[in-house]
CSV table of C-alpha atoms and ligand atoms in Angstrom, one decimal:
chain,number,residue,atom,x,y,z
A,1,UNK,CA,45.6,143.2,-121.4
A,2,UNK,CA,47.1,139.9,-121.1
A,3,UNK,CA,48.7,138.4,-124.4
A,4,UNK,CA,48.3,135.4,-125.5
A,5,UNK,CA,51.7,135.5,-126.6
A,6,UNK,CA,53.3,136.4,-124.3
A,7,UNK,CA,51.4,133.0,-122.0
A,8,UNK,CA,53.0,131.0,-124.5
A,9,UNK,CA,56.0,132.2,-123.7
A,10,UNK,CA,55.5,131.2,-119.7
A,11,UNK,CA,54.1,128.4,-120.2
A,12,UNK,CA,56.9,126.9,-122.6
A,13,UNK,CA,60.2,128.3,-121.7
A,14,UNK,CA,60.2,128.2,-117.4
A,15,UNK,CA,60.3,124.3,-117.4
A,16,UNK,CA,63.9,124.3,-117.5
A,17,UNK,CA,64.5,121.7,-114.9
A,18,UNK,CA,67.0,124.2,-113.1
A,19,UNK,CA,63.9,126.4,-112.3
A,20,UNK,CA,62.4,123.5,-111.3
A,21,UNK,CA,64.7,123.2,-107.9
A,22,UNK,CA,62.6,120.6,-106.2
A,23,UNK,CA,63.5,120.1,-102.1
A,24,UNK,CA,63.9,116.3,-102.9
A,25,UNK,CA,64.8,113.9,-100.1
A,26,UNK,CA,66.8,111.4,-100.0
A,27,UNK,CA,65.5,107.4,-99.9
A,28,UNK,CA,61.8,107.5,-98.3
A,29,UNK,CA,61.5,105.0,-96.1
A,30,UNK,CA,59.0,102.6,-96.9
A,31,UNK,CA,55.4,103.5,-96.6
A,32,UNK,CA,55.5,106.1,-94.4
A,33,UNK,CA,57.2,109.3,-95.4
A,34,UNK,CA,56.0,112.8,-95.0
A,35,UNK,CA,58.0,113.9,-98.4
A,36,UNK,CA,58.4,113.1,-101.7
A,37,UNK,CA,61.7,111.4,-103.6
A,38,UNK,CA,63.2,112.4,-106.7
A,39,UNK,CA,61.9,109.7,-108.9
A,40,UNK,CA,58.8,111.0,-107.5
A,41,UNK,CA,59.2,115.0,-108.4
A,42,UNK,CA,60.1,113.8,-111.3
A,43,UNK,CA,57.2,111.9,-112.4
A,44,UNK,CA,54.7,114.8,-111.8
A,45,UNK,CA,57.2,117.0,-114.0
A,46,UNK,CA,56.5,114.6,-116.3
A,47,UNK,CA,52.5,115.0,-116.2
A,48,UNK,CA,52.3,118.5,-115.7
A,49,UNK,CA,54.6,119.3,-118.8
A,50,UNK,CA,52.5,116.9,-121.4
A,51,UNK,CA,49.5,119.1,-119.6
A,52,UNK,CA,51.2,122.0,-121.1
A,53,UNK,CA,50.6,120.5,-123.9
A,54,UNK,CA,46.6,118.8,-124.2
A,55,UNK,CA,43.7,120.4,-125.4
A,56,UNK,CA,41.7,118.0,-123.4
A,57,UNK,CA,40.1,119.9,-121.6
A,58,UNK,CA,39.6,122.9,-124.0
A,59,UNK,CA,37.7,120.7,-126.2
A,60,UNK,CA,35.4,119.2,-123.2
A,61,UNK,CA,34.6,122.8,-122.8
A,62,UNK,CA,33.3,123.7,-126.0
A,63,UNK,CA,31.6,119.8,-125.7
A,64,UNK,CA,29.7,121.4,-122.4
A,65,UNK,CA,29.0,124.8,-123.5
A,66,UNK,CA,28.0,123.8,-127.3
A,67,UNK,CA,26.0,120.5,-127.2
A,68,UNK,CA,24.8,120.9,-123.2
A,69,UNK,CA,24.7,125.6,-123.0
A,70,UNK,CA,23.3,126.1,-119.4
A,71,UNK,CA,22.1,124.2,-117.4
A,72,UNK,CA,20.3,125.3,-113.9
A,73,UNK,CA,19.6,122.5,-111.4
A,74,UNK,CA,16.6,121.2,-111.8
A,75,UNK,CA,16.1,122.3,-115.7
A,76,UNK,CA,16.3,119.6,-119.0
A,77,UNK,CA,19.9,121.3,-119.2
A,78,UNK,CA,21.2,120.2,-116.1
A,79,UNK,CA,19.8,116.4,-117.1
A,80,UNK,CA,21.3,116.9,-120.4
A,81,UNK,CA,24.8,118.1,-117.9
A,82,UNK,CA,24.7,114.7,-116.3
A,83,UNK,CA,24.1,112.3,-119.3
A,84,UNK,CA,26.8,114.4,-120.5
A,85,UNK,CA,29.4,114.0,-117.7
A,86,UNK,CA,28.5,110.6,-117.7
A,87,UNK,CA,29.0,109.6,-121.0
A,88,UNK,CA,32.8,112.3,-121.6
A,89,UNK,CA,33.9,110.2,-118.3
A,90,UNK,CA,33.0,107.2,-119.9
A,91,UNK,CA,34.5,107.7,-123.1
A,92,UNK,CA,37.9,108.9,-121.4
A,93,UNK,CA,38.6,106.0,-119.7
A,94,UNK,CA,37.2,106.6,-116.6
A,95,UNK,CA,36.2,103.9,-113.2
A,96,UNK,CA,33.1,103.0,-112.1
A,97,UNK,CA,31.3,106.3,-113.5
A,98,UNK,CA,28.0,106.9,-111.6
A,99,UNK,CA,25.5,109.4,-111.2
A,100,UNK,CA,24.6,109.7,-107.1
A,101,UNK,CA,21.4,110.7,-107.1
A,102,UNK,CA,20.7,113.9,-105.0
A,103,UNK,CA,17.1,116.6,-104.1
A,104,UNK,CA,17.4,119.6,-105.9
A,105,UNK,CA,15.2,122.9,-105.4
A,106,UNK,CA,13.1,124.0,-108.7
A,107,UNK,CA,13.3,127.5,-109.4
A,108,UNK,CA,12.4,129.1,-113.1
A,109,UNK,CA,12.7,132.1,-114.3
A,110,UNK,CA,10.4,134.1,-116.2
A,111,UNK,CA,10.5,137.2,-117.9
A,112,UNK,CA,10.8,140.7,-115.8
A,113,UNK,CA,10.9,144.5,-117.1
A,114,UNK,CA,11.7,146.9,-115.0
A,115,UNK,CA,11.3,151.0,-115.6
A,116,UNK,CA,11.3,154.5,-114.3
A,117,UNK,CA,8.6,156.3,-114.7
A,118,UNK,CA,9.5,159.6,-113.2
A,119,UNK,CA,11.4,161.9,-113.6
A,120,UNK,CA,12.6,160.5,-116.9
A,121,UNK,CA,10.7,157.6,-117.9
A,122,UNK,CA,13.3,155.1,-119.1
A,123,UNK,CA,13.9,151.2,-119.4
A,124,UNK,CA,16.3,149.5,-117.5
A,125,UNK,CA,18.4,146.3,-118.0
A,126,UNK,CA,17.4,144.1,-115.0
A,127,UNK,CA,17.1,140.0,-114.0
A,128,UNK,CA,15.6,138.3,-111.3
A,129,UNK,CA,17.6,137.0,-109.3
A,130,UNK,CA,17.4,133.0,-108.7
A,131,UNK,CA,14.5,132.2,-106.1
A,132,UNK,CA,13.2,135.3,-106.4
A,133,UNK,CA,8.9,135.6,-106.2
A,134,UNK,CA,7.1,136.8,-109.3
A,135,UNK,CA,5.7,140.0,-108.4
A,136,UNK,CA,1.3,140.2,-109.0
A,137,UNK,CA,0.4,140.2,-112.2
A,138,UNK,CA,0.1,144.4,-112.8
A,139,UNK,CA,3.6,144.1,-111.6
A,140,UNK,CA,4.7,146.7,-108.6
A,141,UNK,CA,4.9,150.3,-108.6
A,142,UNK,CA,6.5,152.3,-106.1
A,143,UNK,CA,9.1,154.8,-105.0
A,144,UNK,CA,12.2,153.7,-105.1
A,145,UNK,CA,14.9,154.3,-101.9
A,146,UNK,CA,18.3,154.2,-102.6
A,147,UNK,CA,20.1,152.6,-99.8
A,148,UNK,CA,24.1,151.6,-99.8
A,149,UNK,CA,24.6,147.9,-97.7
A,150,UNK,CA,22.8,145.6,-95.2
A,151,UNK,CA,24.8,147.8,-92.4
A,152,UNK,CA,22.4,151.1,-93.5
A,153,UNK,CA,19.1,149.4,-94.4
A,154,UNK,CA,19.1,148.3,-90.3
A,155,UNK,CA,20.1,152.6,-89.3
A,156,UNK,CA,16.9,153.8,-91.8
A,157,UNK,CA,13.2,154.2,-90.0
A,158,UNK,CA,11.1,151.8,-91.8
A,159,UNK,CA,8.3,154.1,-92.0
A,160,UNK,CA,10.7,155.4,-94.6
A,161,UNK,CA,10.8,151.9,-96.3
A,162,UNK,CA,7.2,151.0,-96.2
A,163,UNK,CA,5.5,150.7,-99.6
A,164,UNK,CA,8.5,151.3,-101.4
A,165,UNK,CA,11.2,149.3,-103.9
A,166,UNK,CA,14.9,149.1,-101.7
A,167,UNK,CA,17.5,149.7,-104.4
A,168,UNK,CA,20.9,148.6,-103.0
A,169,UNK,CA,23.9,151.1,-104.9
A,170,UNK,CA,27.1,149.2,-102.9
A,171,UNK,CA,29.7,148.5,-106.3
A,172,UNK,CA,31.6,145.4,-106.0
A,173,UNK,CA,35.4,146.0,-105.9
A,174,UNK,CA,38.0,144.8,-108.7
A,175,UNK,CA,40.9,142.4,-107.0
A,176,UNK,CA,43.2,140.0,-108.6
A,177,UNK,CA,41.3,138.0,-105.1
A,178,UNK,CA,37.6,138.2,-105.7
A,179,UNK,CA,38.3,139.4,-102.4
A,180,UNK,CA,35.3,142.2,-103.5
A,181,UNK,CA,32.4,139.2,-103.9
A,182,UNK,CA,32.7,138.9,-100.4
A,183,UNK,CA,31.7,142.4,-99.1
A,184,UNK,CA,29.4,142.5,-102.4
A,185,UNK,CA,27.3,139.9,-102.8
A,186,UNK,CA,25.5,140.2,-98.9
A,187,UNK,CA,23.1,142.5,-100.5
A,188,UNK,CA,22.0,139.3,-103.2
A,189,UNK,CA,21.9,136.7,-100.2
A,190,UNK,CA,20.1,139.2,-97.6
A,191,UNK,CA,18.6,142.1,-98.6
A,192,UNK,CA,14.9,140.9,-99.8
A,193,UNK,CA,14.5,139.1,-96.9
A,194,UNK,CA,16.4,142.2,-95.1
A,195,UNK,CA,14.2,144.4,-96.6
A,196,UNK,CA,10.7,142.9,-96.9
A,197,UNK,CA,10.7,142.8,-92.7
A,198,UNK,CA,11.2,146.4,-93.2
A,199,UNK,CA,8.1,146.6,-95.0
A,200,UNK,CA,9.6,147.0,-98.6
A,201,UNK,CA,7.6,145.7,-101.6
A,202,UNK,CA,10.6,144.4,-103.6
A,203,UNK,CA,14.1,145.1,-104.6
A,204,UNK,CA,17.0,145.8,-106.9
A,205,UNK,CA,20.0,146.0,-106.7
A,206,UNK,CA,23.2,147.2,-108.2
A,207,UNK,CA,24.9,143.5,-110.1
A,208,UNK,CA,27.7,142.2,-108.5
A,209,UNK,CA,30.0,142.4,-111.1
A,210,UNK,CA,33.0,144.1,-112.2
A,211,UNK,CA,31.5,145.1,-116.1
A,212,UNK,CA,30.1,148.2,-116.9
A,213,UNK,CA,28.2,145.8,-119.9
A,214,UNK,CA,24.7,145.9,-119.8
A,215,UNK,CA,24.5,142.8,-118.9
A,216,UNK,CA,23.0,142.2,-115.4
A,217,UNK,CA,24.5,139.6,-113.0
A,218,UNK,CA,21.9,136.6,-110.7
A,219,UNK,CA,22.8,134.8,-108.4
A,220,UNK,CA,21.3,133.1,-105.3
A,221,UNK,CA,19.7,135.0,-102.8
A,222,UNK,CA,18.8,133.4,-99.1
A,223,UNK,CA,16.3,132.2,-97.3
A,224,UNK,CA,14.5,131.3,-94.4
A,225,UNK,CA,11.6,130.5,-94.1
A,226,UNK,CA,10.5,132.8,-91.5
A,227,UNK,CA,11.2,135.2,-94.0
A,228,UNK,CA,9.1,138.4,-95.8
A,229,UNK,CA,9.5,136.6,-99.2
A,230,UNK,CA,9.5,139.9,-102.0
A,231,UNK,CA,10.9,140.8,-105.8
A,232,UNK,CA,14.7,140.8,-106.5
A,233,UNK,CA,16.1,142.0,-109.1
A,234,UNK,CA,19.8,143.5,-110.5
A,235,UNK,CA,19.7,146.1,-113.1
A,236,UNK,CA,22.9,145.9,-114.8
A,237,UNK,CA,25.9,148.6,-113.3
A,238,UNK,CA,25.2,151.5,-116.3
A,239,UNK,CA,21.7,150.9,-115.2
A,240,UNK,CA,22.2,151.3,-111.9
A,241,UNK,CA,24.1,154.5,-112.6
A,242,UNK,CA,21.4,156.1,-114.5
A,243,UNK,CA,19.3,155.2,-111.6
A,244,UNK,CA,21.8,156.9,-109.4
A,245,UNK,CA,21.7,160.4,-111.9
A,246,UNK,CA,18.0,160.1,-111.4
A,247,UNK,CA,17.7,160.0,-107.9
A,248,UNK,CA,21.1,162.9,-107.2
A,249,UNK,CA,18.2,164.9,-108.8
A,250,UNK,CA,16.3,165.1,-105.2
A,251,UNK,CA,13.1,164.4,-107.5
A,252,UNK,CA,11.6,161.0,-106.1
A,253,UNK,CA,12.0,158.0,-108.8
A,254,UNK,CA,9.1,155.6,-109.3
A,255,UNK,CA,9.9,152.4,-110.4
A,256,UNK,CA,7.5,149.6,-112.1
A,257,UNK,CA,8.0,146.5,-112.4
A,258,UNK,CA,7.4,143.1,-113.3
A,259,UNK,CA,8.5,139.2,-112.7
A,260,UNK,CA,7.3,136.4,-114.0
A,261,UNK,CA,9.6,134.2,-112.3
A,262,UNK,CA,7.9,130.4,-110.6
A,263,UNK,CA,8.6,127.7,-107.9
A,264,UNK,CA,7.9,124.3,-108.9
A,265,UNK,CA,8.3,120.9,-106.2
A,266,UNK,CA,12.4,119.9,-105.8
A,267,UNK,CA,13.2,117.4,-108.7
A,268,UNK,CA,16.2,114.8,-108.7
A,269,UNK,CA,20.2,116.0,-110.1
A,270,UNK,CA,22.8,114.3,-109.2
A,271,UNK,CA,26.5,114.1,-108.4
A,272,UNK,CA,28.4,112.6,-111.2
A,273,UNK,CA,31.9,110.8,-109.9
A,274,UNK,CA,34.3,108.8,-112.2
A,275,UNK,CA,37.3,107.1,-111.0
A,276,UNK,CA,41.4,106.6,-112.1
A,277,UNK,CA,42.0,104.0,-109.5
A,278,UNK,CA,45.1,103.7,-107.5
A,279,UNK,CA,48.0,100.7,-108.4
A,280,UNK,CA,49.1,100.2,-104.6
A,281,UNK,CA,45.4,101.4,-102.6
A,282,UNK,CA,42.9,102.4,-104.8
A,283,UNK,CA,40.1,102.8,-101.7
A,284,UNK,CA,41.9,105.6,-100.7
A,285,UNK,CA,41.0,108.9,-102.3
A,286,UNK,CA,42.2,112.5,-103.5
A,287,UNK,CA,39.2,114.1,-104.5
A,288,UNK,CA,39.3,116.6,-107.4
A,289,UNK,CA,35.9,118.7,-107.5
A,290,UNK,CA,33.7,121.4,-109.7
A,291,UNK,CA,30.3,121.9,-110.1
A,292,UNK,CA,28.4,120.9,-112.9
A,293,UNK,CA,25.3,122.8,-113.2
A,294,UNK,CA,25.5,126.9,-113.8
A,295,UNK,CA,23.2,129.5,-114.1
A,296,UNK,CA,21.0,130.4,-117.0
A,297,UNK,CA,21.6,133.1,-118.7
A,298,UNK,CA,25.1,132.5,-120.1
A,299,UNK,CA,26.7,129.0,-121.2
A,300,UNK,CA,28.8,128.6,-117.6
A,301,UNK,CA,31.4,128.7,-118.8
A,302,UNK,CA,33.8,129.7,-116.7
A,303,UNK,CA,31.7,128.7,-113.6
A,304,UNK,CA,32.2,126.1,-113.9
A,305,UNK,CA,32.1,124.1,-117.2
A,306,UNK,CA,36.0,125.6,-117.7
A,307,UNK,CA,36.3,123.2,-113.4
A,308,UNK,CA,34.6,120.2,-114.9
A,309,UNK,CA,37.1,120.4,-117.9
A,310,UNK,CA,40.5,120.7,-116.0
A,311,UNK,CA,39.2,118.2,-113.4
A,312,UNK,CA,38.2,115.9,-115.5
A,313,UNK,CA,41.4,115.7,-118.0
A,314,UNK,CA,43.9,116.8,-115.3
A,315,UNK,CA,42.7,113.3,-113.7
A,316,UNK,CA,42.5,111.3,-117.2
A,317,UNK,CA,46.1,113.2,-117.6
A,318,UNK,CA,47.4,111.0,-114.5
A,319,UNK,CA,45.5,107.7,-115.7
A,320,UNK,CA,47.2,108.0,-119.0
A,321,UNK,CA,50.8,109.1,-116.8
A,322,UNK,CA,53.3,106.2,-117.4
A,323,UNK,CA,53.5,105.3,-113.8
A,324,UNK,CA,49.6,105.8,-111.3
A,325,UNK,CA,49.7,107.1,-108.1
A,326,UNK,CA,49.6,104.6,-104.9
A,327,UNK,CA,46.1,106.2,-105.1
A,328,UNK,CA,43.1,106.5,-106.6
A,329,UNK,CA,41.7,110.1,-108.4
A,330,UNK,CA,37.9,110.4,-108.3
A,331,UNK,CA,37.1,113.3,-109.5
A,332,UNK,CA,33.5,114.5,-108.5
A,333,UNK,CA,31.3,117.2,-110.7
A,334,UNK,CA,28.7,118.3,-107.9
A,335,UNK,CA,24.9,118.5,-108.2
A,336,UNK,CA,23.9,122.6,-107.8
A,337,UNK,CA,26.4,124.4,-106.2
A,338,UNK,CA,24.9,127.6,-107.9
A,339,UNK,CA,21.9,127.8,-105.9
A,340,UNK,CA,22.2,126.0,-102.5
A,341,UNK,CA,25.6,123.8,-102.0
A,342,UNK,CA,22.8,120.5,-102.5
A,343,UNK,CA,25.5,118.2,-103.8
A,344,UNK,CA,28.3,119.0,-101.7
A,345,UNK,CA,26.1,118.6,-99.1
A,346,UNK,CA,24.9,115.3,-100.4
A,347,UNK,CA,28.5,113.9,-101.0
A,348,UNK,CA,29.6,114.9,-97.4
A,349,UNK,CA,26.7,113.2,-95.6
A,350,UNK,CA,26.8,110.4,-97.7
A,351,UNK,CA,30.5,109.7,-97.8
A,352,UNK,CA,31.4,110.9,-94.6
A,353,UNK,CA,31.4,107.4,-93.5
A,354,UNK,CA,34.8,106.8,-95.4
A,355,UNK,CA,36.1,110.2,-94.4
A,356,UNK,CA,39.2,108.6,-93.2
A,357,UNK,CA,40.0,107.4,-96.9
A,358,UNK,CA,39.9,111.0,-98.5
A,359,UNK,CA,43.1,112.0,-98.7
A,360,UNK,CA,43.3,115.5,-99.7
A,361,UNK,CA,40.7,117.4,-101.8
A,362,UNK,CA,40.6,120.2,-104.3
A,363,UNK,CA,37.7,121.8,-106.3
A,364,UNK,CA,38.3,124.3,-109.4
A,365,UNK,CA,35.8,127.2,-109.3
A,366,UNK,CA,36.8,130.5,-109.8
A,367,UNK,CA,37.5,130.9,-113.8
A,368,UNK,CA,40.5,129.4,-116.1
A,369,UNK,CA,42.6,131.7,-115.6
A,370,UNK,CA,46.4,132.4,-114.7
A,371,UNK,CA,47.3,130.3,-111.6
A,372,UNK,CA,49.1,132.3,-108.5
A,373,UNK,CA,49.3,130.5,-105.1
A,374,UNK,CA,48.8,127.5,-103.7
A,375,UNK,CA,47.1,127.4,-100.2
A,376,UNK,CA,46.4,124.2,-98.3
A,377,UNK,CA,45.2,122.6,-94.8
A,378,UNK,CA,46.7,119.6,-93.4
A,379,UNK,CA,48.6,119.1,-90.1
A,380,UNK,CA,52.0,121.6,-89.5
A,381,UNK,CA,54.5,117.5,-90.2
A,382,UNK,CA,53.4,117.9,-94.1
A,383,UNK,CA,53.9,121.0,-95.0
A,384,UNK,CA,57.3,120.5,-96.2
A,385,UNK,CA,55.3,117.7,-98.9
A,386,UNK,CA,53.5,121.4,-99.2
A,387,UNK,CA,56.2,122.8,-100.1
A,388,UNK,CA,57.6,120.0,-102.4
A,389,UNK,CA,54.4,119.5,-104.5
A,390,UNK,CA,54.4,124.2,-105.1
A,391,UNK,CA,57.8,123.6,-106.3
A,392,UNK,CA,56.7,121.6,-109.8
A,393,UNK,CA,54.0,124.4,-110.2
A,394,UNK,CA,56.8,127.2,-109.7
A,395,UNK,CA,58.0,127.7,-113.2
A,396,UNK,CA,54.1,128.5,-113.6
A,397,UNK,CA,54.2,131.2,-111.8
A,398,UNK,CA,52.5,129.5,-108.8
A,399,UNK,CA,53.8,130.8,-105.1
A,400,UNK,CA,52.9,129.1,-101.8
A,401,UNK,CA,50.5,131.7,-100.0
A,402,UNK,CA,49.8,129.9,-96.4
A,403,UNK,CA,47.8,126.8,-94.6
A,404,UNK,CA,44.3,128.5,-94.8
A,405,UNK,CA,42.5,126.5,-98.1
A,406,UNK,CA,39.0,127.0,-97.6
A,407,UNK,CA,38.4,123.8,-100.3
A,408,UNK,CA,36.3,126.5,-102.3
A,409,UNK,CA,32.3,125.9,-101.9
A,410,UNK,CA,31.6,122.2,-102.8
A,411,UNK,CA,34.6,120.6,-101.4
A,412,UNK,CA,35.2,122.6,-98.6
A,413,UNK,CA,31.9,121.4,-97.3
A,414,UNK,CA,34.4,117.7,-96.7
A,415,UNK,CA,36.6,120.1,-94.1
A,416,UNK,CA,34.4,119.3,-91.4
A,417,UNK,CA,35.0,115.4,-92.0
A,418,UNK,CA,38.6,116.5,-91.3
A,419,UNK,CA,39.8,115.9,-94.8
A,420,UNK,CA,42.9,117.9,-95.7
A,421,UNK,CA,42.5,120.6,-99.0
A,422,UNK,CA,44.3,122.9,-101.0
A,423,UNK,CA,43.0,125.8,-103.1
A,424,UNK,CA,45.2,127.0,-106.4
A,425,UNK,CA,43.9,130.5,-106.0
A,426,UNK,CA,43.8,132.0,-110.5
A,427,UNK,CA,43.7,135.7,-110.9
A,428,UNK,CA,40.0,136.4,-110.2
A,429,UNK,CA,40.2,140.0,-111.6
A,430,UNK,CA,38.9,140.1,-114.8
A,431,UNK,CA,36.3,136.8,-113.8
A,432,UNK,CA,33.4,138.9,-111.3
A,433,UNK,CA,32.7,141.0,-114.9
A,434,UNK,CA,30.5,137.6,-116.5
A,435,UNK,CA,30.5,136.2,-113.6
A,436,UNK,CA,26.4,134.4,-113.9
A,437,UNK,CA,25.5,136.6,-117.1
A,438,UNK,CA,25.1,136.1,-120.0
A,439,UNK,CA,28.8,137.6,-121.6
A,440,UNK,CA,30.0,133.5,-119.7
A,441,UNK,CA,30.5,131.7,-122.6
A,442,UNK,CA,33.3,130.4,-124.1
A,443,UNK,CA,34.6,132.9,-126.4
A,444,UNK,CA,36.0,134.0,-123.1
A,445,UNK,CA,37.9,131.0,-121.9
A,446,UNK,CA,41.6,131.1,-123.3
A,447,UNK,CA,43.4,127.7,-124.3
A,448,UNK,CA,46.2,128.7,-122.4
A,449,UNK,CA,45.6,129.2,-119.2
A,450,UNK,CA,43.0,125.8,-119.2
A,451,UNK,CA,46.3,124.3,-120.2
A,452,UNK,CA,48.3,126.1,-117.7
A,453,UNK,CA,45.5,124.8,-114.7
A,454,UNK,CA,45.1,121.3,-115.6
A,455,UNK,CA,48.5,120.9,-115.5
A,456,UNK,CA,48.9,122.4,-111.8
A,457,UNK,CA,45.6,119.8,-110.8
A,458,UNK,CA,47.5,116.9,-112.2
A,459,UNK,CA,50.5,118.0,-110.8
A,460,UNK,CA,48.9,118.2,-107.5
A,461,UNK,CA,46.7,115.6,-107.6
A,462,UNK,CA,49.6,113.0,-109.0
A,463,UNK,CA,52.2,114.0,-106.0
A,464,UNK,CA,49.0,114.0,-102.8
A,465,UNK,CA,47.6,110.4,-104.7
A,466,UNK,CA,51.2,109.1,-104.0
A,467,UNK,CA,52.4,110.9,-100.4
A,468,UNK,CA,53.3,107.4,-98.6
A,469,UNK,CA,52.3,108.3,-95.3
A,470,UNK,CA,49.1,110.6,-97.3
A,471,UNK,CA,48.0,114.3,-95.1
A,472,UNK,CA,46.5,112.8,-91.9
A,473,UNK,CA,43.6,115.0,-91.1
A,474,UNK,CA,43.3,118.7,-91.1
A,475,UNK,CA,43.7,121.3,-88.7
A,476,UNK,CA,40.0,122.3,-87.7
A,477,UNK,CA,38.6,125.2,-90.4
A,478,UNK,CA,38.2,129.4,-88.5
A,479,UNK,CA,34.2,129.9,-88.4
A,480,UNK,CA,34.1,131.3,-91.1
A,481,UNK,CA,35.7,130.7,-94.5
A,482,UNK,CA,36.8,132.6,-98.5
A,483,UNK,CA,34.0,130.4,-99.7
A,484,UNK,CA,31.5,132.7,-100.6
A,485,UNK,CA,34.3,135.3,-101.9
A,486,UNK,CA,34.8,131.6,-104.4
A,487,UNK,CA,31.0,131.1,-106.2
B,1,ZN,ZN1,30.7,128.2,-109.6
């Protein structure tokens, strides 16, 4: 466990000029310079140091979680979040504040109940996965068949699955980079569809999470139009352990489940946008993204209220800086990341014609944890500028990690348009204890870590918006990226 006193020490002690050691270059050649001047780096350090004293983001997050709370796409909470965001951006002095409408799916959680009937009756803590159909009113009662993952499911004879409830037992591993998530989440995404195709009546999964709380983790399941739709629930990790212990007895385990979730017609939400205009080239943009929606069980404090607050506060600090950068900072609070990336896809579609004006994109969607690393996806001749940007963050403990940034779930949708991106890696080792659970609440957020995140994005955005030559076009992304690890 980290102590707050320790973090404060790191934040304030390490910022001496000597520690910064920027890789500055001599006088810039007009508008085509590929690197930053000493003066630009000094201004970025000023922005950084002000961010480390500023609680605007933390107070925004307090406001979002207390006044809006859960905001699943298409719900009244989502509409309240859009209204909240418009009001906050205007109050903080953003320009061109607007909501761009986005069509979103509409799924509502009902009540769910899971009971083990035999050999030893018990009730399990469970939640429906997002998108799960309801059970028949009388519920589904069947024998449980344990399966580790989708690979094992594919090897099992379908006759063993037909008429049964499949229990996916695979555990998510804790990791600083959150990489356990990408491996574990496949059963949440596709477990129901694959088990349904083989005749199963329903699935339960071990929660995709690293905690030992009796709080199940929800999250989206992916369904294609040709899939057989069967109910899909997640058990808390302790309940999954208990179910495994009953199965280990070798006796058949019978389960009864009921679930009353429902679907309605798609409805409207919005991407909320606000801008800090640049002083020389206001049509050119640096995008700071986060997602405004959340799951419905908690108040979406880390996921992704923190990102909303951090990016908004970072842009506002730039707006208040003594010298604004050449280009505009555009904050985009995306609609419905959690349940299909609706907002990011709509933004990429509707802003494709101005892709060339987007100089760089970044997204905060891995919780407000300790920043550890910077990744970029820029042409090779821009890497010296990226290293200068990292040098301003080095006193905060941020190292450079390579030119393989994904842009994350939402801003990653801009990479196919050739828009360069950067990722800020944070310590994700505790994030998946509360991700998509009722425990994702404001009290779990450390204000000092929020400040550090704001400082990092404010520095990166200020410098990116002021690099004379810009960042050109992004090198092509590989077919698979790290994106799923971050949702
Ligand atoms: Zn998220």
